[in-house]
PDB file of C-alpha atoms in Angstrom:
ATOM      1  CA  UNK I 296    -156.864 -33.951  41.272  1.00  0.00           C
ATOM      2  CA  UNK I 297    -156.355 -33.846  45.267  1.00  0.00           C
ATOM      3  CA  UNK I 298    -153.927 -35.292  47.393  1.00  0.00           C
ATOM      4  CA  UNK I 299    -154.705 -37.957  49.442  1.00  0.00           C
ATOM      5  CA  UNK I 300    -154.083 -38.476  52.816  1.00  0.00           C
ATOM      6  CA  UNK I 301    -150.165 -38.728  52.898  1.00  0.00           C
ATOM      7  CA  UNK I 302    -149.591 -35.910  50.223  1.00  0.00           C
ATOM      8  CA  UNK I 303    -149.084 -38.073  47.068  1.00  0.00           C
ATOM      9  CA  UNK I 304    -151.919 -37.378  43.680  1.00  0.00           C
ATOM     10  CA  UNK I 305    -153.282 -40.163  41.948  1.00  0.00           C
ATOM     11  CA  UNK I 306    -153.653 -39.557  38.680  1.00  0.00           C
ATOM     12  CA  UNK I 307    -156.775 -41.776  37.210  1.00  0.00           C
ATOM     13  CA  UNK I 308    -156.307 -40.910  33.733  1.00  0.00           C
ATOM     14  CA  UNK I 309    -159.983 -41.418  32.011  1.00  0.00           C
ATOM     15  CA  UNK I 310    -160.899 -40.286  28.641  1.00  0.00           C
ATOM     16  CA  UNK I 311    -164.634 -39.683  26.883  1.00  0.00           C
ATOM     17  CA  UNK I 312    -166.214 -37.668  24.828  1.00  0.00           C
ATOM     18  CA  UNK I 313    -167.604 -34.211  26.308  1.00  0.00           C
ATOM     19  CA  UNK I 314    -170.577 -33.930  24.332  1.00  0.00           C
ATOM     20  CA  UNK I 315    -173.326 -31.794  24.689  1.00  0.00           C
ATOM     21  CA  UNK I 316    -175.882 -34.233  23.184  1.00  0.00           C
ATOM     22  CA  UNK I 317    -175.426 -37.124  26.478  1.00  0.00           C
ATOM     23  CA  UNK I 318    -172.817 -38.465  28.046  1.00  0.00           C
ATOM     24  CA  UNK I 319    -170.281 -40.659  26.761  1.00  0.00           C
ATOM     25  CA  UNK I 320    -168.650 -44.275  27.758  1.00  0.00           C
ATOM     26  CA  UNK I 321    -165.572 -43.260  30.062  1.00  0.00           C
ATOM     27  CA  UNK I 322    -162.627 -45.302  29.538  1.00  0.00           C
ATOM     28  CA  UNK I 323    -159.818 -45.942  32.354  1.00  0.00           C
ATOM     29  CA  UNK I 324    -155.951 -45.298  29.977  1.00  0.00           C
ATOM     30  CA  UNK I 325    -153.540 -45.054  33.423  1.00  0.00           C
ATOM     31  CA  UNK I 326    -153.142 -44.514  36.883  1.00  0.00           C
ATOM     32  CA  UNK I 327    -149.867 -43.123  38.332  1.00  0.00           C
ATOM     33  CA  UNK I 328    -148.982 -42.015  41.965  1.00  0.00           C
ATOM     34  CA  UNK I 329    -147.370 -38.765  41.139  1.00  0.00           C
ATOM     35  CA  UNK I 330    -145.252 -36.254  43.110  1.00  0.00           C
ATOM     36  CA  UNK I 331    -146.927 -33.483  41.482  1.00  0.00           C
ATOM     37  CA  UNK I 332    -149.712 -32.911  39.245  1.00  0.00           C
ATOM     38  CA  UNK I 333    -150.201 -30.400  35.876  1.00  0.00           C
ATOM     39  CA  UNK I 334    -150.873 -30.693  32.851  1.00  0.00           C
ATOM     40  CA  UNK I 335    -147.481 -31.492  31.395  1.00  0.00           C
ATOM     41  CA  UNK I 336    -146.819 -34.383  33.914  1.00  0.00           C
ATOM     42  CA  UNK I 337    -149.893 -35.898  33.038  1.00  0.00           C
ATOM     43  CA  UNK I 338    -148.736 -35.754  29.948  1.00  0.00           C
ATOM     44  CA  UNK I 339    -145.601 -37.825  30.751  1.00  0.00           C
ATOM     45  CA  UNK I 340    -148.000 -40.173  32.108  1.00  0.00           C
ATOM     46  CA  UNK I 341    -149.501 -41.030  28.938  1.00  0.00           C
ATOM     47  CA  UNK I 342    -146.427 -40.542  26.749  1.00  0.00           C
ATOM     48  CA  UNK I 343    -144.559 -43.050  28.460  1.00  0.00           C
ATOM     49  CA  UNK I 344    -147.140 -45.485  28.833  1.00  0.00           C
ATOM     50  CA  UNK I 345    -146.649 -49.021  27.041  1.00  0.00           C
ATOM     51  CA  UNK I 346    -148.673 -48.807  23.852  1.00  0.00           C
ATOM     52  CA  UNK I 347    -149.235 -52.605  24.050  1.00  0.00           C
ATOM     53  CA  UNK I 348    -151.277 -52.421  27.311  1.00  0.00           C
ATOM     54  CA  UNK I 349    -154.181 -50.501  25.829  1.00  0.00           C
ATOM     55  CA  UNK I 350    -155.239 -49.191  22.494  1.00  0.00           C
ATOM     56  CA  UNK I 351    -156.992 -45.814  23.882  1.00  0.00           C
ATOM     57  CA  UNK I 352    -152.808 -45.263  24.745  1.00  0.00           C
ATOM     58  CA  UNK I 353    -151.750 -45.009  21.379  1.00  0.00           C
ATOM     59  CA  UNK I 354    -154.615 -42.897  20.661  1.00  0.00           C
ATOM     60  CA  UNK I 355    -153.909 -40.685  23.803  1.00  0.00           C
ATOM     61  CA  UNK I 356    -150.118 -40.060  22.865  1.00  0.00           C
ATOM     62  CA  UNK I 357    -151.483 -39.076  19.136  1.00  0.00           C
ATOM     63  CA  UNK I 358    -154.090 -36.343  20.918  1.00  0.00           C
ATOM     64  CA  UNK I 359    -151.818 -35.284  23.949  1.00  0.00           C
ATOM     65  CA  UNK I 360    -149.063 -34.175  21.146  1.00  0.00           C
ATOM     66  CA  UNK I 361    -151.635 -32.053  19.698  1.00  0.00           C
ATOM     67  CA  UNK I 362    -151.124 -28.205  20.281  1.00  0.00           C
ATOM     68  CA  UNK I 363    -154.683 -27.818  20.263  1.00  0.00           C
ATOM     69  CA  UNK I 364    -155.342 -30.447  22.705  1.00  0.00           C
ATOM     70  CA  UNK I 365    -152.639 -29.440  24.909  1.00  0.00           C
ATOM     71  CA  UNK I 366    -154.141 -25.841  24.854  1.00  0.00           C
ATOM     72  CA  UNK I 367    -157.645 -26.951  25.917  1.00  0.00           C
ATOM     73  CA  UNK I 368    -156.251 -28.836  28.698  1.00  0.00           C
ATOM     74  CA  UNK I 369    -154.321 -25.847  29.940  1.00  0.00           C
ATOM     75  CA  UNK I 370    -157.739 -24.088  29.479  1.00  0.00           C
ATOM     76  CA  UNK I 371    -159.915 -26.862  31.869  1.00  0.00           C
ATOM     77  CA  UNK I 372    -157.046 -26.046  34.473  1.00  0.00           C
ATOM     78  CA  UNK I 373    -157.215 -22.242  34.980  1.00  0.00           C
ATOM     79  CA  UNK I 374    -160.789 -21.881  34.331  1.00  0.00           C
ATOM     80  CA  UNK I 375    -162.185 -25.227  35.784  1.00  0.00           C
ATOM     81  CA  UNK I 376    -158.986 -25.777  39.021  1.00  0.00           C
ATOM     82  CA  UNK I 377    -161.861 -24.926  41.683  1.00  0.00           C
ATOM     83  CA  UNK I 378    -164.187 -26.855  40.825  1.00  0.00           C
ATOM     84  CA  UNK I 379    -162.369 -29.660  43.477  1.00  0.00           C
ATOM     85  CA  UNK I 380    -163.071 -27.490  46.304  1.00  0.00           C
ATOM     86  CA  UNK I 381    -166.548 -26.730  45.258  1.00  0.00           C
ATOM     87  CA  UNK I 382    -167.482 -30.293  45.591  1.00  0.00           C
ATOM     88  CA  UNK I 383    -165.555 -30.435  49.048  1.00  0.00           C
ATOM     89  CA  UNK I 384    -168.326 -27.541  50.264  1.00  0.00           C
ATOM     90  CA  UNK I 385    -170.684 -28.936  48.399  1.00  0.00           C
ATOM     91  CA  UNK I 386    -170.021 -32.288  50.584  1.00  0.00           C
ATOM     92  CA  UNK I 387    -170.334 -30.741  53.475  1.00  0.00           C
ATOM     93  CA  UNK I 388    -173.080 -31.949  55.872  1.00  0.00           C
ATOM     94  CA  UNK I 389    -174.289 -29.477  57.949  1.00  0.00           C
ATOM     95  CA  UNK I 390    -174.645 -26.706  54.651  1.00  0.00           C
ATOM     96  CA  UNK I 391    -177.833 -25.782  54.316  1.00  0.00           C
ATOM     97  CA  UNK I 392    -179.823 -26.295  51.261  1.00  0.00           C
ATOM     98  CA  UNK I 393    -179.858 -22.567  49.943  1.00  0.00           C
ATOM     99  CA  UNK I 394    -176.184 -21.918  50.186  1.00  0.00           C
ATOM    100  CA  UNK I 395    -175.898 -25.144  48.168  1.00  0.00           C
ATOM    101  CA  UNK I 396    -177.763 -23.703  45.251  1.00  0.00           C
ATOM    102  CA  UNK I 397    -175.632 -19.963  45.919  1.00  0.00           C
ATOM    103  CA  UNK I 398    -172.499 -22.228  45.112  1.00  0.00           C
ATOM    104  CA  UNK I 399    -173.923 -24.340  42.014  1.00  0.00           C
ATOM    105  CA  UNK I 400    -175.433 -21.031  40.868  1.00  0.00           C
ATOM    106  CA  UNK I 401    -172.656 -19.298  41.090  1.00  0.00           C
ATOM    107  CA  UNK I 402    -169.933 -22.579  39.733  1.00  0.00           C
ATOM    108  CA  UNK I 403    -172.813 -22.042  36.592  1.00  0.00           C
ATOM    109  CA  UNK I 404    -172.875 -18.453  36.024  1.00  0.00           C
ATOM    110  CA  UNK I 405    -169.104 -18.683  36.080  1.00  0.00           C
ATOM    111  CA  UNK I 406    -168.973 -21.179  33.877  1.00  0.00           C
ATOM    112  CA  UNK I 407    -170.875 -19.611  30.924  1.00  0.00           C
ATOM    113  CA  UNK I 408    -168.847 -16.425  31.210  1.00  0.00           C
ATOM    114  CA  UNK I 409    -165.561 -18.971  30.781  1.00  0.00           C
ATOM    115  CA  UNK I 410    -164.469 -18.346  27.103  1.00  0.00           C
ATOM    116  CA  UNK I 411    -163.845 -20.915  24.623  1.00  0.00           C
ATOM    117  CA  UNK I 412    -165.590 -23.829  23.009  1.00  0.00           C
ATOM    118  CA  UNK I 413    -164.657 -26.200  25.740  1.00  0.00           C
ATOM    119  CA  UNK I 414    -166.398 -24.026  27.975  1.00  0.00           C
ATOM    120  CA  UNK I 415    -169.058 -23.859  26.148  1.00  0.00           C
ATOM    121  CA  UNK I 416    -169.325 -27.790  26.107  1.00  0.00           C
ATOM    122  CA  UNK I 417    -169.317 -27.736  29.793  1.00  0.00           C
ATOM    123  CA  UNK I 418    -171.673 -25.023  30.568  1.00  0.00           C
ATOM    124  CA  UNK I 419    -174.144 -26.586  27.871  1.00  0.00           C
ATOM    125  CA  UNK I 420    -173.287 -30.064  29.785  1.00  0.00           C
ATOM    126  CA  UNK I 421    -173.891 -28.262  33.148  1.00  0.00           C
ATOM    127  CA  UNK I 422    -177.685 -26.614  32.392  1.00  0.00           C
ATOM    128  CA  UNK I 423    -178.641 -30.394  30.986  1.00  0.00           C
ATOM    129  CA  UNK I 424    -177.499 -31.787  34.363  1.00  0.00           C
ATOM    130  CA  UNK I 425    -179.159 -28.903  36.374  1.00  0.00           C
TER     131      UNK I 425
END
């Protein structure tokens, strides 16, 4: 998640299935301006979210008190937090076509030295899309 332009984050809170097998049907839960943005706020977000206004809530407040769950999404943080900027370069206009596949090389090789099984879902997601 990245600022936008007058410093707040806006938290699009979208769930799916990461599955190695194709990609799944993404699903829109919330969207929050908030003053800062980790893991436990986003939390927050979905825990005080009205239960009435979509079903994948009630769902989301079951998984997001999960240990488990809450562990993986500490793990996307640290390992995957770069990944915003790497699209930024990757953006970029004027880069020429070789140090674009340096980066995505590199973003890969990183990626399958991440440990963990969610890492292992994205890196298996990432060599299908590459």
């Amino acid at each position: 998640m990245t600022p936008d332009c007058c410093g707040r984050y806006i938290a699009n809170i979208v769930v799916g299935k990461l599955d190695s097998t194709g990609p799944s049907s993404p699903h829109l839960i919330a969207s929050r301006v908030l003053e800062v943005a980790n893991s436990s706020t986003i939390s927050r977000v979905i825990q005080t979210s009205d239960e009435e206004d979509v079903v994948s809530i009630r769902e989301s407040k079951v998984a997001t008190s999960s240990s488990t769950v809450m562990s993986d999404l500490a793990d996307v943080k640290s390992y995957f937090d770069n990944l915003p900027g790497v699209i930024v370069s990757l953006e970029a206009r004027d880069l020429p076509l070789i140090e674009s596949v340096k980066i995505m090389h590199t973003i890969q090789e990183g990626v399958k030295q991440t440990p963990g099984p969610v890492a292992s879902s994205v890196a298996t997601k990432l060599e299908q899309v590459l």
